[in-house]
Amino acid sequence: MSERNPASAGAIPVPFMSATLDGRGVLAGLVFSAVLSALVYLGSQGLRGFDGALAGYLFSTLFALFGIVYRYVVWLQRPPTRLYWVRGWQLFWAPGKRLRNMGLFVRLTFDKLVAQTFIRRRSHQRWLAHQLIFWGCVLAILVTFPLTFGWLRFESAVSDPSVYMPVLFGARMPLFGFAARSLVGWVIFHLLDIAAVLVLAGIAIALPRHLKDEAELSTQRLDNDFIPLVLLFAVSVTGLMLTVSNMGMAGKFYYWITTTHAVTVMLWLLFLPFGKFFHIFQRIANLGVWFYKAAGAEGEQARCARCREPYLSVMQRDDLKRLLPELGFDYAEEGGGNWQDVCPSCRRKLVTLNQFQTVGKRFV
Amino acid sequence: MELQFFVDPIRCIGCKACLQGCSECATHRGRSMIHLEYMDRGTSTQTVPMVCMHCENPTCAQVCPADAIKRTEDGVVQSSLKERCIGCANCVNACPFGVPRYYPEFDQMLKCDMCYDRTSVGLKPMCATVCPSDALFFGTREEFETRRSGRPVNEFRFGAQIVRTRVFMVLDEAHDRLDVQDVALADTPDPRFEPDTYDSVDPFSHVEPPSNGGPA
Ligand code: SF4
Ligand code: SF4
């Protein structure tokens, strides 16, 4: 990939991200990690429910949380991001609109974050791959995080040792007990295998595109697109190998495989704030944008200074006109006009119209 | 020799070959990223093709809240990163040349990326290979100079903003920059025609109408 396209493999300047550590980001990251640590301590009843073997996972999770929060906070400081963040909340919480917005929130969350229908409209195959990887990861996280944090564990019932019951935050839940050797027991003990199979199926569908598609080949980058896939693959395969070793190989290589699996999972966690994985957290902003658009569509529309046709909400146009000087752009005209008051279609025409004028030609 | 992109909309004959070629590009299959406009349908047959000019400091990337638009080291401003773009259409409405397009159906912006799958391996962009009038020309500076007159410039002024681009536009020897004025240069309608003379014929009916980013 990088051979084919050396120019795209290197660093691409990221505007408005400082190279030094951002104070607010560090602070927020530390606060979030401290809160999670406290929740782990409390939820595991003063670490009594905590499984020491999982300490490595816990530390990686705390580190990943720090990184994610840090990057999020730095990202939110970019002027356009901050603007949408502020506007999104303002519009969401606008008096008189709250109930409707709650409804819209539920619908959008389902549509954009759960069912991801916008991907399906791009391509069914892409959507299927994304859904498989998404649900595999969600399932794995739902299973492993409560276990890692010591919030959840399983005990065999005193009355019948073949019956397992969950212990949530130290509270035994006999009502949810299940026989270890039942179908339910099998499914529960293999949830992570199921997650791994889902992820691998997703990767199998996505991979050919990454390897063959001309567009992907020219635009994908090692750190952004490939490492995440490789990490997901490694976590899933080593996880499945644990089960294979356990069930089919009488525990052969078990120690070696657990270590490798642990390393891959920790690498995965530590990579969450980087590359493609970060979009998991970034995409939530998509909902805010929809509130913005809904409010824009209801409000006054801006008319193009040239053709007088409405082309954008007054809110977005004015927000952009405020934003651009903050970013170092000045599109204001001497006579008081602003290039940003012209609709995109007229901008295209005017560029050529000016080309004609400048070279002294007239069109027929 | 470095290959460069020279656009000269004055030469455009409106044949739509570029639209067709563009929609065959792998990064946006089936969709044309080129905007082809009628300058003033009531009075003229002049058409205007617009490709991304690949700004040195791209307004589109700077106004993007999701950090979804990247400029590669070779100066090509890429289309939005699919996983990042949150469909706000800031870029659509801030680009001084009116280039990016927002697609409501998949809630994402797509734009001309100079056929990156092709130009990154030394091929010409689709549009420039099919343009019969050389309104869109891709080649070396020498090739341009031996075939053409005019001075390629890559500096534009919009209001107080100077925009430098990777793509060149052809002016004459007297000018090294295009000063784009807006309303001051409102075109005076030609009294010989009604403004809607040609409205029964929609020359671009097969092209997706561009969306400025409202809710789908
Ligand atoms: S011409 Fe518009 S879309 Fe292209 S790089 Fe410049 S600002 Fe971005
Ligand atoms: S539409 Fe997408 S690429 Fe354009 S500014 Fe918004 S998030 Fe960025």
XYZ file of C-alpha atoms and ligand atoms in Angstrom, chain A residues 84, chain B residues 60 63-69 80-81 84-92 100 102 107-109, ligand 2:
33
model
C -21.197 22.330 16.775
C -13.031 23.003 3.465
C -14.120 24.385 8.738
C -14.630 20.638 9.088
C -15.619 19.866 12.688
C -14.790 16.188 12.256
C -11.281 16.630 10.905
C -12.437 14.503 7.998
C -10.652 16.231 5.122
C -13.933 13.150 3.377
C -12.815 10.164 5.423
C -15.273 10.609 10.205
C -17.520 12.842 8.100
C -20.608 13.710 10.110
C -22.395 15.318 7.204
C -22.601 18.886 8.464
C -21.958 20.398 5.008
C -19.749 23.152 6.407
C -17.237 22.331 3.690
C -19.910 22.467 0.968
C -17.720 19.653 -2.229
C -23.142 16.523 0.246
C -24.958 11.492 5.049
C -21.492 12.199 3.758
C -19.540 14.676 1.695
S -19.685 17.501 5.669
Fe -18.177 16.056 6.472
S -16.270 16.620 5.508
Fe -17.657 18.349 5.238
S -17.238 19.711 6.956
Fe -18.913 18.396 7.601
S -17.963 16.653 8.618
Fe -16.359 17.702 7.465
